[in-house]
Amino acid sequence: MEVTTTKVKTSENSEALGGRCTFAVYVSKDYFKFNAAHFIAYKGYRERLHGHNYRVDLQIWGQRGDDGYVVDFGKMKKVIRSLCKEINEHVIIPVNSDVLEISEGEAGDNIIVKCEDNSTFSFPKGDCKLLPLIHSSAEELAEYILKKTIDQFSEEYLVKERGVTAMEIAVAEAPKQLATCRIELASGNLNKSAELILSGNKRPKPCLEEHH
């Protein structure tokens, strides 16, 4: 089922107090999804290659414009749908990993991934999605998708024209198993790194069920 909802966060007497409403817009679509294989690897550990049916959700905070909207849903949906399609049915390769050696095969048609424990994977190049991540965790995927989404819009549009104050992406690996990344937007701040919303140890947690 496709869901598009708008939530208003304000007090009942905000107008009487002279306050200004802040709106939170939440967008979730059936096609905000991708299927992909990956494995988490960090110093001293590598989990087995496995896959997930990922889901992506978007939330935006800001002011309501004169047209009655915070942002145009259609523009946001188009961007996220395209990003999901790019990753769908690929093996996610985190090219900035500090424990994986990633190279092309001699013929240039395979991606070779050598792990710290000397395990070696060879994937067809066309089956791989090389992403600028350290780990292929849900947290880093959320940060990547959020940054790519923001990159599609100018500061003039998001901050000055639409009054957007914050954006958040959630990436779910399974029902009730997700990570979120949120960035506070301000004039001149769009090119800064998004802030990961993490709890506890920032080392990525293995997502294979036996490790939970």
Short mmCIF file of C-alpha atoms in Angstrom, two decimals:
data_model
loop_
_atom_site.label_atom_id
_atom_site.label_comp_id
_atom_site.label_asym_id
_atom_site.label_seq_id
_atom_site.Cartn_x
_atom_site.Cartn_y
_atom_site.Cartn_z
CA MET A 1 0.00 0.00 0.00
CA GLU A 2 1.33 3.44 -0.91
CA VAL A 3 1.31 6.02 1.86
CA THR A 4 1.86 9.75 1.71
CA THR A 5 1.05 11.61 4.90
CA THR A 6 1.61 15.05 6.36
CA LYS A 7 1.97 15.64 10.08
CA VAL A 8 1.75 19.03 11.76
CA LYS A 9 3.74 19.60 14.93
CA THR A 10 2.45 22.63 16.81
CA SER A 11 0.60 23.53 19.98
CA GLU A 12 -3.12 24.34 19.98
CA ASN A 13 -2.51 27.88 21.13
CA SER A 14 0.54 28.58 18.94
CA GLU A 15 -1.30 31.22 16.95
CA ALA A 16 -2.41 32.94 20.15
CA LEU A 17 1.20 32.97 21.35
CA GLY A 18 2.41 34.32 18.03
CA GLY A 19 4.28 31.12 17.18
CA ARG A 20 4.93 29.75 13.72
CA CYS A 21 3.93 26.24 12.70
CA THR A 22 6.60 23.76 11.67
CA PHE A 23 5.49 20.97 9.34
CA ALA A 24 6.91 17.46 9.06
CA VAL A 25 6.21 15.72 5.75
CA TYR A 26 6.65 11.93 5.54
CA VAL A 27 6.80 10.11 2.21
CA SER A 28 6.78 6.32 1.78
CA LYS A 29 6.06 4.54 -1.51
CA ASP A 30 5.95 0.90 -2.57
CA TYR A 31 8.68 1.63 -5.12
CA PHE A 32 11.03 3.16 -2.53
CA LYS A 33 12.86 -0.17 -2.32
CA PHE A 34 15.82 -2.13 -3.65
CA ASN A 35 17.14 -5.66 -3.33
CA ALA A 36 20.89 -5.99 -2.86
CA ALA A 37 23.63 -8.27 -1.55
CA HIS A 38 26.38 -7.12 0.84
CA PHE A 39 28.49 -8.02 3.84
CA ILE A 40 29.82 -5.97 6.74
CA ALA A 41 33.59 -6.04 7.22
CA TYR A 42 35.76 -4.25 9.74
CA LYS A 43 39.05 -4.95 11.49
CA GLY A 44 39.01 -8.55 12.71
CA TYR A 45 35.56 -9.41 11.41
CA ARG A 46 33.71 -10.29 8.22
CA GLU A 47 30.16 -11.56 7.97
CA ARG A 48 28.95 -13.86 5.23
CA LEU A 49 27.66 -12.53 1.94
CA HIS A 50 23.89 -12.18 2.12
CA GLY A 51 21.08 -9.92 0.93
CA HIS A 52 18.19 -7.74 2.02
CA ASN A 53 14.97 -6.33 0.61
CA TYR A 54 15.64 -2.72 1.56
CA ARG A 55 12.96 -0.05 2.05
CA VAL A 56 13.55 3.70 2.01
CA ASP A 57 11.47 6.46 3.63
CA LEU A 58 11.87 10.22 3.51
CA GLN A 59 10.93 12.87 6.06
CA ILE A 60 11.25 16.63 5.57
CA TRP A 61 10.76 19.46 8.06
CA GLY A 62 10.05 23.03 7.09
CA GLN A 63 7.58 25.82 6.55
CA ARG A 64 4.43 25.63 4.46
CA GLY A 65 4.69 27.76 1.35
CA ASP A 66 2.06 30.02 -0.16
CA ASP A 67 1.05 27.08 -2.39
CA GLY A 68 0.13 25.02 0.69
CA TYR A 69 3.13 22.66 0.43
CA VAL A 70 6.43 22.22 2.21
CA VAL A 71 7.94 20.67 -0.95
CA ASP A 72 6.70 19.15 -4.17
CA PHE A 73 6.20 15.42 -3.47
CA GLY A 74 6.65 14.59 -7.13
CA LYS A 75 10.20 15.95 -7.31
CA MET A 76 11.33 14.06 -4.21
CA LYS A 77 9.69 10.80 -5.28
CA LYS A 78 11.40 10.93 -8.67
CA VAL A 79 14.87 11.30 -7.11
CA ILE A 80 14.52 8.52 -4.54
CA ARG A 81 12.94 6.15 -7.03
CA SER A 82 15.92 6.68 -9.35
CA LEU A 83 18.46 6.10 -6.55
CA CYS A 84 16.75 2.86 -5.51
CA LYS A 85 16.72 1.67 -9.12
CA GLU A 86 20.47 2.29 -9.44
CA ILE A 87 21.26 -0.01 -6.48
CA ASN A 88 18.56 -2.63 -7.11
CA GLU A 89 19.76 -6.19 -7.82
CA HIS A 90 23.44 -5.39 -7.30
CA VAL A 91 26.19 -6.40 -4.89
CA ILE A 92 27.07 -3.33 -2.81
CA ILE A 93 30.83 -2.73 -2.74
CA PRO A 94 32.05 -0.11 -0.19
CA VAL A 95 35.04 1.30 -2.06
CA ASN A 96 36.33 3.32 0.93
CA SER A 97 36.63 0.24 3.16
CA ASP A 98 39.74 0.15 5.34
CA VAL A 99 39.88 -3.67 5.39
CA LEU A 100 38.89 -4.72 1.86
CA GLU A 101 41.19 -4.70 -1.16
CA ILE A 102 39.05 -3.87 -4.19
CA SER A 103 40.35 -4.13 -7.74
CA GLU A 104 39.36 -5.08 -11.26
CA GLY A 105 40.17 -8.49 -12.71
CA GLU A 106 42.79 -8.78 -15.44
CA ALA A 107 40.18 -8.66 -18.20
CA GLY A 108 38.46 -5.68 -16.56
CA ASP A 109 35.07 -7.38 -16.47
CA ASN A 110 35.14 -8.55 -12.85
CA ILE A 111 35.44 -6.82 -9.48
CA ILE A 112 37.80 -8.62 -7.10
CA VAL A 113 37.26 -8.15 -3.36
CA LYS A 114 39.96 -9.56 -1.06
CA CYS A 115 39.12 -9.66 2.63
CA GLU A 116 41.31 -9.41 5.69
CA ASP A 117 40.89 -13.16 6.35
CA ASN A 118 42.18 -13.86 2.78
CA SER A 119 38.72 -14.76 1.49
CA THR A 120 38.35 -13.52 -2.08
CA PHE A 121 35.20 -12.72 -4.05
CA SER A 122 35.01 -12.23 -7.81
CA PHE A 123 31.81 -10.57 -9.04
CA PRO A 124 30.82 -9.64 -12.60
CA LYS A 125 31.45 -5.90 -12.87
CA GLY A 126 27.93 -5.24 -14.12
CA ASP A 127 26.48 -6.92 -11.03
CA CYS A 128 28.30 -4.57 -8.64
CA LYS A 129 27.38 -1.14 -7.34
CA LEU A 130 30.52 0.60 -6.14
CA LEU A 131 29.53 3.16 -3.53
CA PRO A 132 31.66 5.73 -1.62
CA LEU A 133 31.10 3.98 1.71
CA ILE A 134 33.39 2.55 4.39
CA HIS A 135 30.84 -0.10 5.33
CA SER A 136 27.69 -1.24 3.53
CA SER A 137 25.63 -0.73 6.67
CA ALA A 138 22.09 0.64 6.73
CA GLU A 139 23.45 3.76 8.45
CA GLU A 140 25.91 4.53 5.67
CA LEU A 141 23.39 3.69 2.96
CA ALA A 142 20.96 6.15 4.58
CA GLU A 143 23.66 8.83 4.60
CA TYR A 144 24.53 8.14 0.96
CA ILE A 145 20.92 8.30 -0.23
CA LEU A 146 20.24 11.45 1.79
CA LYS A 147 23.28 13.25 0.39
CA LYS A 148 22.45 12.18 -3.18
CA THR A 149 18.88 13.40 -2.70
CA ILE A 150 20.00 16.79 -1.40
CA ASP A 151 22.53 17.09 -4.23
CA GLN A 152 19.67 17.06 -6.75
CA PHE A 153 18.32 20.36 -5.45
CA SER A 154 19.84 23.79 -5.10
CA GLU A 155 20.17 25.73 -1.88
CA GLU A 156 17.96 28.37 -3.49
CA TYR A 157 15.14 25.84 -3.89
CA LEU A 158 15.35 23.90 -0.61
CA VAL A 159 16.27 26.57 1.92
CA LYS A 160 15.42 29.95 0.44
CA GLU A 161 12.43 29.14 -1.75
CA ARG A 162 10.83 26.25 0.19
CA GLY A 163 12.04 26.95 3.74
CA VAL A 164 13.20 23.37 4.38
CA THR A 165 14.96 23.12 7.76
CA ALA A 166 15.86 19.40 7.93
CA MET A 167 15.73 16.20 5.89
CA GLU A 168 15.93 12.57 7.01
CA ILE A 169 16.25 9.25 5.19
CA ALA A 170 15.44 5.90 6.79
CA VAL A 171 16.78 2.65 5.31
CA ALA A 172 15.20 -0.58 6.55
CA GLU A 173 16.86 -3.96 6.04
CA ALA A 174 13.82 -5.75 7.41
CA PRO A 175 10.59 -4.85 9.24
CA LYS A 176 11.41 -2.94 12.45
CA GLN A 177 15.13 -2.99 11.59
CA LEU A 178 16.23 0.36 10.19
CA ALA A 179 18.70 3.21 10.44
CA THR A 180 18.11 6.91 9.89
CA CYS A 181 20.32 9.78 8.80
CA ARG A 182 19.24 13.39 9.28
CA ILE A 183 20.80 16.70 8.28
CA GLU A 184 19.81 20.14 9.50
CA LEU A 185 19.72 22.52 6.55
CA ALA A 186 20.70 26.15 6.73
CA SER A 187 21.92 28.64 4.18
CA GLY A 188 25.47 27.70 3.16
CA ASN A 189 25.27 24.32 4.89
CA LEU A 190 24.11 22.06 2.05
CA ASN A 191 27.58 20.84 1.10
CA LYS A 192 28.52 19.77 4.61
CA SER A 193 28.44 16.14 5.66
CA ALA A 194 25.14 14.79 6.89
CA GLU A 195 24.99 13.92 10.56
CA LEU A 196 24.52 10.23 11.22
CA ILE A 197 21.91 9.55 13.86
CA LEU A 198 23.53 6.63 15.65
CA SER A 199 23.24 5.22 19.13
CA GLY A 200 26.03 3.61 21.09
CA ASN A 201 29.13 2.24 19.36
CA LYS A 202 29.56 3.58 15.84
CA ARG A 203 31.11 0.31 14.64
CA PRO A 204 28.53 -1.18 12.25
CA LYS A 205 26.58 -4.05 13.71
CA PRO A 206 26.43 -7.31 11.72
CA CYS A 207 22.98 -7.73 10.25
CA LEU A 208 22.90 -11.52 9.94
CA GLU A 209 20.26 -12.76 12.33
CA GLU A 210 22.53 -15.17 14.20
CA HIS A 211 24.62 -12.25 15.44
CA HIS A 212 21.68 -10.34 16.95
#
